[in-house]
Structures are given as C-alpha cells and as structure tokens.
Short mmCIF file of C-alpha atoms (C1' of nucleotides) and ligand atoms in Angstrom, two decimals:
data_model
loop_
_atom_site.label_atom_id
_atom_site.label_comp_id
_atom_site.label_asym_id
_atom_site.label_seq_id
_atom_site.Cartn_x
_atom_site.Cartn_y
_atom_site.Cartn_z
CA MET A 1 91.77 72.49 121.05
CA SER A 2 92.85 70.70 117.91
CA THR A 3 90.69 71.82 115.01
CA LYS A 4 90.20 75.42 113.98
CA GLU A 5 86.45 75.05 114.50
CA GLU A 6 87.02 74.08 118.11
CA LYS A 7 89.42 76.90 118.67
CA PHE A 8 87.04 79.47 117.20
CA ASN A 9 84.10 78.03 119.10
CA ASN A 10 86.02 78.10 122.37
CA TYR A 11 86.99 81.70 121.84
CA LEU A 12 83.45 82.74 121.02
CA ARG A 13 81.88 80.86 123.94
CA ALA A 14 84.39 82.35 126.35
CA LYS A 15 83.25 85.79 125.30
CA GLY A 16 79.54 84.97 125.34
CA LEU A 17 79.39 85.01 121.56
CA LYS A 18 77.88 82.44 119.23
CA PHE A 19 79.31 80.13 116.63
CA THR A 20 76.66 80.97 114.02
CA PRO A 21 76.27 79.37 110.60
CA GLU A 22 77.59 82.56 109.00
CA ARG A 23 80.73 82.44 111.11
CA LYS A 24 81.14 78.77 110.32
CA ILE A 25 81.00 79.44 106.59
CA ILE A 26 83.40 82.37 106.86
CA LEU A 27 85.84 80.24 108.83
CA GLN A 28 85.74 77.53 106.19
CA GLU A 29 86.23 79.99 103.39
CA VAL A 30 89.11 81.78 105.05
CA PHE A 31 91.01 78.53 105.32
CA SER A 32 90.27 77.46 101.77
CA LEU A 33 91.58 80.77 100.42
CA ARG A 34 95.14 81.42 99.37
CA LYS A 35 97.30 82.64 102.14
CA HIS A 36 97.08 86.39 101.81
CA PHE A 37 93.64 87.85 101.37
CA ASN A 38 91.57 90.89 102.26
CA ALA A 39 87.99 91.41 103.39
CA ASP A 40 86.47 92.14 100.02
CA GLN A 41 88.22 89.25 98.32
CA LEU A 42 86.65 87.02 100.95
CA PHE A 43 83.26 88.64 100.44
CA GLU A 44 83.50 88.24 96.67
CA LYS A 45 84.46 84.60 96.97
CA LEU A 46 81.49 83.89 99.23
CA HIS A 47 79.21 85.82 96.92
CA LYS A 48 80.27 83.79 93.89
CA LYS A 49 79.59 80.59 95.79
CA ASN A 50 76.09 81.90 96.51
CA ARG A 51 76.65 81.99 100.22
CA GLN A 52 74.47 84.91 101.16
CA ILE A 53 76.60 86.61 103.77
CA SER A 54 76.58 90.38 103.97
CA ARG A 55 79.64 92.52 103.63
CA ALA A 56 79.10 93.83 107.15
CA THR A 57 79.17 90.32 108.58
CA VAL A 58 82.40 89.55 106.77
CA TYR A 59 83.99 92.73 108.09
CA ARG A 60 82.67 91.95 111.56
CA SER A 61 83.97 88.39 111.58
CA LEU A 62 87.58 89.04 110.64
CA PRO A 63 88.51 90.77 113.91
CA LEU A 64 86.99 87.81 115.75
CA LEU A 65 89.19 85.42 113.83
CA VAL A 66 92.17 87.61 114.64
CA GLU A 67 91.25 87.76 118.33
CA SER A 68 90.85 83.99 118.46
CA GLY A 69 94.36 83.55 117.17
CA LEU A 70 93.45 81.85 113.89
CA ILE A 71 94.46 84.58 111.49
CA VAL A 72 96.60 87.67 111.66
CA GLU A 73 96.61 91.05 110.01
CA THR A 74 99.72 91.24 107.86
CA LEU A 75 100.63 93.73 105.20
CA ARG A 76 98.58 96.64 104.07
CA CYS A 77 98.46 96.41 100.31
CA GLN A 78 97.34 99.64 98.66
CA SER A 79 95.23 100.77 101.63
CA LYS A 80 93.54 97.43 102.16
CA VAL A 81 94.12 95.43 105.30
CA SER A 82 95.47 92.03 104.36
CA TYR A 83 95.15 88.89 106.46
CA GLU A 84 96.70 85.45 106.51
CA GLN A 85 96.08 82.22 108.39
CA ILE A 86 98.33 81.39 111.30
CA PHE A 87 96.54 78.30 112.59
CA GLY A 88 98.87 75.53 111.49
CA HIS A 89 101.44 77.94 110.08
CA LYS A 90 104.38 79.37 111.90
CA HIS A 91 105.30 83.02 112.08
CA HIS A 92 107.30 84.52 109.25
CA ASP A 93 108.10 87.86 107.68
CA HIS A 94 107.81 89.13 104.11
CA LEU A 95 109.70 90.32 101.11
CA VAL A 96 107.33 92.25 98.87
CA CYS A 97 108.13 92.99 95.24
CA ILE A 98 107.11 96.54 94.40
CA LYS A 99 107.06 95.69 90.70
CA CYS A 100 105.08 92.46 90.34
CA GLY A 101 103.53 92.23 93.81
CA ARG A 102 105.03 88.84 94.57
CA ILE A 103 105.26 88.03 98.25
CA ILE A 104 108.11 85.88 99.50
CA GLU A 105 107.93 84.55 103.02
CA PHE A 106 110.96 84.00 105.19
CA ARG A 107 111.78 83.17 108.74
CA ASN A 108 115.02 84.12 110.40
CA GLU A 109 115.55 82.91 113.94
CA LYS A 110 118.42 85.29 114.58
CA ILE A 111 116.30 88.29 113.72
CA GLU A 112 113.52 87.02 115.97
CA LYS A 113 115.96 86.59 118.84
CA LEU A 114 117.47 90.02 118.35
CA GLN A 115 114.03 91.57 118.47
CA GLU A 116 113.47 89.97 121.85
CA GLU A 117 116.72 91.51 123.04
CA VAL A 118 115.67 94.93 121.80
CA CYS A 119 112.41 94.61 123.70
CA LYS A 120 114.20 93.55 126.86
CA GLU A 121 116.52 96.55 126.64
CA HIS A 122 113.50 98.86 126.54
CA ASN A 123 111.42 96.96 129.11
CA PHE A 124 108.90 96.50 126.34
CA LYS A 125 106.51 93.57 126.27
CA ALA A 126 106.00 92.58 122.65
CA VAL A 127 102.69 91.23 121.46
CA GLU A 128 103.47 90.93 117.79
CA HIS A 129 105.71 92.33 115.15
CA ARG A 130 105.77 92.85 111.43
CA LEU A 131 108.83 93.06 109.26
CA GLY A 132 108.27 93.85 105.62
CA ILE A 133 111.08 94.41 103.15
CA ARG A 134 110.03 96.09 99.94
CA GLY A 135 112.11 95.91 96.78
CA TYR A 136 112.56 93.90 93.59
CA CYS A 137 112.24 90.13 93.37
CA SER A 138 114.67 87.90 91.49
CA ARG A 139 112.32 87.46 88.52
CA CYS A 140 111.81 91.17 88.05
CA LEU A 141 115.54 91.79 88.37
CA SER A 142 116.52 89.20 85.77
CA ARG A 143 113.86 90.47 83.40
CA ALA A 144 115.26 93.98 83.80
CA ASN A 145 118.77 92.68 83.08
CA LYS A 146 117.68 90.89 79.93
CA LYS A 147 116.09 94.04 78.58
CA SER A 148 119.15 96.21 79.13
CA SER A 149 121.58 93.71 77.58
CA MET B 1 123.37 119.07 98.23
CA SER B 2 123.56 120.23 101.81
CA THR B 3 120.26 121.84 102.80
CA LYS B 4 116.87 120.21 102.49
CA GLU B 5 115.71 123.08 100.28
CA GLU B 6 118.50 122.33 97.83
CA LYS B 7 117.78 118.65 97.85
CA PHE B 8 114.07 119.17 97.21
CA ASN B 9 114.76 121.76 94.55
CA ASN B 10 117.22 119.47 92.79
CA TYR B 11 114.74 116.63 92.80
CA LEU B 12 111.96 118.82 91.42
CA ARG B 13 114.09 120.40 88.70
CA ALA B 14 115.33 117.00 87.60
CA LYS B 15 111.75 115.96 87.01
CA GLY B 16 110.72 119.17 85.32
CA LEU B 17 108.71 120.27 88.33
CA LYS B 18 108.77 123.57 90.15
CA PHE B 19 109.80 124.61 93.62
CA THR B 20 106.69 126.70 94.23
CA PRO B 21 105.97 128.88 97.27
CA GLU B 22 103.42 126.30 98.46
CA ARG B 23 105.98 123.53 98.30
CA LYS B 24 108.49 125.72 100.08
CA ILE B 25 106.04 126.37 102.93
CA ILE B 26 105.11 122.70 103.18
CA LEU B 27 108.77 121.70 103.32
CA GLN B 28 109.41 124.17 106.13
CA GLU B 29 106.40 123.00 108.08
CA VAL B 30 107.23 119.33 107.70
CA PHE B 31 110.61 119.89 109.25
CA SER B 32 109.30 122.02 112.09
CA LEU B 33 106.77 119.34 113.03
CA ARG B 34 107.38 116.58 115.52
CA LYS B 35 108.83 113.50 114.00
CA HIS B 36 105.79 111.42 113.21
CA PHE B 37 102.93 113.14 111.48
CA ASN B 38 100.20 112.56 108.93
CA ALA B 39 98.78 114.56 106.05
CA ASP B 40 95.85 116.09 107.89
CA GLN B 41 97.93 117.05 110.92
CA LEU B 42 100.19 118.91 108.53
CA PHE B 43 97.21 120.54 106.83
CA GLU B 44 95.72 121.61 110.17
CA LYS B 45 99.00 123.09 111.33
CA LEU B 46 99.31 125.13 108.14
CA HIS B 47 95.71 126.22 108.42
CA LYS B 48 96.18 127.47 111.98
CA LYS B 49 99.16 129.49 110.86
CA ASN B 50 96.98 131.07 108.18
CA ARG B 51 99.02 129.60 105.36
CA GLN B 52 96.33 129.13 102.77
CA ILE B 53 97.34 125.84 101.24
CA SER B 54 94.66 123.44 100.10
CA ARG B 55 94.31 119.92 101.36
CA ALA B 56 94.87 118.58 97.85
CA THR B 57 98.18 120.40 97.59
CA VAL B 58 99.32 118.97 100.90
CA TYR B 59 98.37 115.47 99.78
CA ARG B 60 100.07 116.04 96.44
CA SER B 61 103.29 117.30 98.02
CA LEU B 62 103.96 114.49 100.45
CA PRO B 63 104.73 111.88 97.77
CA LEU B 64 107.15 114.37 96.25
CA LEU B 65 108.95 114.74 99.56
CA VAL B 66 109.10 110.97 99.83
CA GLU B 67 110.41 110.60 96.29
CA SER B 68 113.07 113.21 96.93
CA GLY B 69 114.33 111.23 99.89
CA LEU B 70 113.55 113.83 102.55
CA ILE B 71 110.79 111.98 104.36
CA VAL B 72 109.55 108.44 104.52
CA GLU B 73 106.23 106.74 105.03
CA THR B 74 106.43 104.88 108.32
CA LEU B 75 103.66 103.33 110.31
CA ARG B 76 100.01 103.31 109.49
CA CYS B 77 98.24 104.53 112.61
CA GLN B 78 94.53 103.83 112.62
CA SER B 79 94.22 103.85 108.84
CA LYS B 80 96.18 107.04 108.35
CA VAL B 81 99.51 107.03 106.58
CA SER B 82 102.16 108.41 108.89
CA TYR B 83 105.39 110.06 107.77
CA GLU B 84 108.65 111.06 109.36
CA GLN B 85 111.70 113.06 108.33
CA ILE B 86 114.80 111.20 107.26
CA PHE B 87 116.92 114.11 106.10
CA GLY B 88 119.46 114.45 108.86
CA HIS B 89 118.15 111.41 110.73
CA LYS B 90 119.34 107.89 110.35
CA HIS B 91 117.18 104.89 109.74
CA HIS B 92 115.56 103.18 112.71
CA ASP B 93 112.67 100.90 113.55
CA HIS B 94 109.82 101.22 116.03
CA LEU B 95 108.31 99.84 119.19
CA VAL B 96 104.68 100.93 119.35
CA CYS B 97 102.71 100.80 122.58
CA ILE B 98 99.20 99.53 121.91
CA LYS B 99 97.96 101.04 125.15
CA CYS B 100 99.25 104.62 125.26
CA GLY B 101 100.43 105.02 121.67
CA ARG B 102 103.99 105.87 122.64
CA ILE B 103 106.53 105.27 119.90
CA ILE B 104 110.04 104.20 120.82
CA GLU B 105 112.69 104.29 118.16
CA PHE B 106 115.55 101.85 118.01
CA ARG B 107 118.33 100.88 115.70
CA ASN B 108 119.96 97.48 115.70
CA GLU B 109 122.85 96.96 113.34
CA LYS B 110 122.73 93.19 113.64
CA ILE B 111 119.11 93.09 112.52
CA GLU B 112 119.92 95.36 109.61
CA LYS B 113 122.79 93.12 108.55
CA LEU B 114 120.70 89.97 108.84
CA GLN B 115 118.05 91.51 106.63
CA GLU B 116 120.66 92.07 103.97
CA GLU B 117 121.59 88.43 104.20
CA VAL B 118 117.99 87.34 103.85
CA CYS B 119 117.68 89.48 100.73
CA LYS B 120 120.86 88.05 99.27
CA GLU B 121 119.60 84.50 99.82
CA HIS B 122 116.48 85.28 97.83
CA ASN B 123 118.19 87.37 95.16
CA PHE B 124 116.00 90.20 96.31
CA LYS B 125 117.03 93.82 95.92
CA ALA B 126 115.71 95.71 98.92
CA VAL B 127 114.59 99.29 98.58
CA GLU B 128 113.32 99.83 102.09
CA HIS B 129 112.00 97.95 105.05
CA ARG B 130 109.77 98.52 108.02
CA LEU B 131 109.96 96.69 111.30
CA GLY B 132 107.31 97.52 113.84
CA ILE B 133 106.96 95.74 117.15
CA ARG B 134 103.63 96.25 118.86
CA GLY B 135 103.15 95.64 122.58
CA TYR B 136 103.25 97.41 125.94
CA CYS B 137 105.77 100.06 126.91
CA SER B 138 107.59 100.15 130.24
CA ARG B 139 105.36 102.90 131.63
CA CYS B 140 102.16 101.05 130.85
CA LEU B 141 103.58 97.85 132.30
CA SER B 142 104.65 99.43 135.59
CA ARG B 143 101.31 101.18 135.91
CA ALA B 144 99.56 97.85 135.42
CA ASN B 145 101.79 96.26 138.08
CA LYS B 146 101.04 99.00 140.60
CA LYS B 147 97.31 98.53 140.15
CA SER B 148 97.41 94.77 140.71
CA SER B 149 99.57 94.98 143.86
"C1'" DC C 1 103.46 139.56 74.46
"C1'" DC C 2 102.26 134.73 73.67
"C1'" DT C 3 102.60 129.85 74.34
"C1'" DT C 4 103.53 126.04 76.90
"C1'" DT C 5 103.64 123.46 80.80
"C1'" DG C 6 103.13 122.74 85.46
"C1'" DT C 7 100.38 124.18 89.72
"C1'" DT C 8 96.76 125.42 92.59
"C1'" DG C 9 92.17 125.35 95.00
"C1'" DC C 10 87.80 123.77 95.04
"C1'" DG C 11 84.61 120.47 95.33
"C1'" DA C 12 83.05 116.18 93.68
"C1'" DC C 13 84.23 111.61 93.89
"C1'" DT C 14 86.19 106.71 95.32
"C1'" DG C 15 86.92 103.01 98.13
"C1'" DT C 16 87.52 100.87 102.79
"C1'" DG C 17 85.62 100.17 106.61
"C1'" DT C 18 81.96 101.31 110.36
"C1'" DC C 19 77.55 102.07 112.25
"C1'" DT C 20 72.39 102.08 112.89
"C1'" DC C 21 68.41 99.71 113.25
"C1'" DA C 22 64.71 96.62 112.67
"C1'" DA C 23 64.07 91.84 112.09
"C1'" DT C 24 65.82 87.25 113.26
"C1'" DT C 25 68.22 83.58 115.58
"C1'" DG C 26 70.28 80.70 119.17
"C1'" DC C 27 70.13 79.25 123.64
"C1'" DA C 28 68.99 78.53 128.21
"C1'" DA C 29 65.52 78.70 131.73
"C1'" DT C 30 61.05 77.81 132.64
"C1'" DA D 1 57.39 73.30 123.67
"C1'" DT D 2 57.26 78.16 125.03
"C1'" DT D 3 59.24 82.24 126.52
"C1'" DG D 4 62.68 85.78 127.29
"C1'" DC D 5 66.60 87.93 125.95
"C1'" DA D 6 71.01 88.95 124.35
"C1'" DA D 7 73.62 88.26 120.30
"C1'" DT D 8 73.45 88.43 115.31
"C1'" DT D 9 72.23 89.51 110.82
"C1'" DG D 10 71.50 92.21 106.31
"C1'" DA D 11 70.74 96.43 104.14
"C1'" DG D 12 71.94 100.64 103.46
"C1'" DA D 13 73.52 105.01 105.27
"C1'" DC D 14 77.53 106.97 106.85
"C1'" DA D 15 82.56 108.40 107.98
"C1'" DC D 16 86.73 109.57 106.38
"C1'" DA D 17 91.39 109.27 104.11
"C1'" DG D 18 92.85 110.03 99.86
"C1'" DT D 19 92.26 111.10 94.68
"C1'" DC D 20 90.67 113.40 90.61
"C1'" DG D 21 88.80 116.78 87.10
"C1'" DC D 22 88.75 121.18 85.92
"C1'" DA D 23 89.18 126.06 85.36
"C1'" DA D 24 92.04 129.81 86.77
"C1'" DC D 25 96.79 130.95 87.52
"C1'" DA D 26 101.96 131.29 87.38
"C1'" DA D 27 106.63 130.63 85.67
"C1'" DA D 28 109.80 130.33 81.87
"C1'" DG D 29 111.29 130.74 77.29
"C1'" DG D 30 111.00 132.56 72.64
MN1 MN E 1 102.77 85.44 104.86
MN1 MN E 2 110.58 107.05 113.83
ZN1 ZN E 3 108.69 90.93 91.23
ZN1 ZN E 4 102.45 102.67 126.74
#
DNA sequence: CCTTTGTTGCGACTGTGTCTCAATTGCAAT
DNA sequence: ATTGCAATTGAGACACAGTCGCAACAAAGG
C-alpha cells in the first residue's frame, strides 16, 4: 500500500468495484491539481486536456476517492464542495480570507489534543473534523492600512 | 440595545432599510424556532401559521439577520445552509453524529484561546470560525455495542 | 398630494449535484 | 476464445437550494 494507485485499487477491489481507465485518469489529474479544487474545476481541466470523461463520472468518482482515504472534502466555497489531497499530506485546518480568498493552512497539536478531550467528555467517537477561521489575511490588512494612512 | 427587535431595527435604520411587518414576523419566528434551522424550514413554519410571506422574502431576510448579529450561519447539512440564534446565546462549536444526526454543542475556552494565537502568528484578523467534529454520538455507540454482544 | 426609495410576491432562472437508462466494458468462469 | 454478468460509462433529464427581474405596493418626507 505505497502508491496512491495501489491504495485506490485496493479500495475498489475490496468493494467489488473496478479500477477503470476513467478512474485512473481522474486519480492522476486530482493529484496533479493544486491542493484545493472542486468537481467542475477537475472536469474542466480534464476537458481541456481532451480526456473525454463525462461530468457524471467525475462527480461519481470523487466520493470514491474520499472513501478510499486519498482525498477529503474540506471547505465549502460559495456553495461548491471543495476537496484536497490527503495522501502524503498531513491533516491541517484553514484560515480563509474573506476578502481575497487566500487559504492559509495551519496545524496546531494542542487544538487537536483538546478536541480529543472534548470528544472523550461526551463519549463521542470522532471520525473527522473541520476547523475554518474566516477573516482578513495579512496582505489584505496591510493594504487596508496603507489606504487609510 | 436590549431586545432583539431593537437590535434589528437599529441595524436596518443604519443601512437605510425598513423594519417591515414581514421582517418583524420573520424575526419572531426565527427566535421561536428550535436552535438549528434552515430557510425552508422557516418558510414552512410561517406557511403553516398562515403568515403569507414569500419564499424570496424569507431568503432575503436571513442575510439581514446575520448581518445584524442576531443569527449566524452554522453547519451545512446536506447542502442546505443552517442557521442558529446567537442573540442571548454564547458562541460554541458542534459535535455532529453522522448516524442519527444529533448535534451536541460544546464550548472550550482553551481551543478558543489557541485559535487566537494561531491568528496572531499569521497576522490574520479573525471574524468568525466554525469547528465541527463529525463522528458517532454516545447513544449510537452504545446501541452498536448492544447489537454486537 | 407627489416623489423617492425600499419592499414584496411571483415566477422564471441559475448552478450544483444526482439520477435514469441504454450501450459498453472488464473480468472471471467456462 | 467465448460467454455471462455485474459494474461502468456518457448523455441528458432532473431535483432542488438559492437568486433575480419586475411590476405593484408601502413608507416617509416635502
Ligand atoms: Mn488545506
Ligand atoms: Mn449550535
Ligand atoms: Zn486576503
Ligand atoms: Zn447518534
């Protein structure tokens, strides 16, 4: 279980599904994309590269990639579900600039630990979590300062 | 600025908007509803009570209530935006059971503080944040245990 | 009373995401 | 290699939350 292809294949086989050429291409493309992407961005990218894969197939494949543990659903940007790779990346949370859209990733062990404690207190078995902090990034703040001075 | 009516009215006036009868009714209904609700639930409730308020008006009013600081957009449950009151309630985060849908609210000061630190490190000015932990609640876990024994 | 500006309801529209279905493919057993 | 069969695909229709355009309406001020 070292490469992403193997991992995806194993997942599919275990569920009686097939590692089709379409799924192979989608897998490749997902991992050549920038970190945060959504279904239609992926579809567009494939379309431009003349890989004839239907929109339905793209939409159908993403949940499989999530289930197999290769990608994860992250933020919802303006009503679109956004994904990012987790194979080879470790978990992190996000700061999202509501002015320029910049996404800053961070990881804070203490917060992660405290979440575990909260779950224990409530006898809750966590599967995943998402922490998103929305506000203004440093660039947007300094630009705002320059203007007002 | 004590009652929610005053707060909403102040917000509206300040923006040159009006505290219309429809908005008054919507405000009342929002605060008589259970904590987490979405736009169409609110519309249905009003409809059943024979308050003739159009769907568009409901959808147009919710962002105003958010802007005025009376409610907040929380989780997105199955592609629907979900809101909850914050006037008279303090901020908290959520444990969401992916089996039964139960929502458990919690507040952890340490996590809140650590988030502030993270923001400071990145020169990020937070406006709001959302932490949602998805998993299995105590009830669903104990039911699963009973079955397997 | 008249004008201005915001508001409402209605229904048409948009955009994500899902589903149906006939045709095709992959795969394993003959 | 051939067959049988479930899984898969593409195309387009569909579902549905949310938005928009517009004409009629209401509040407020002169
Ligand atoms: Mn990320
Ligand atoms: Mn809550
Ligand atoms: Zn920014
Ligand atoms: Zn539960």
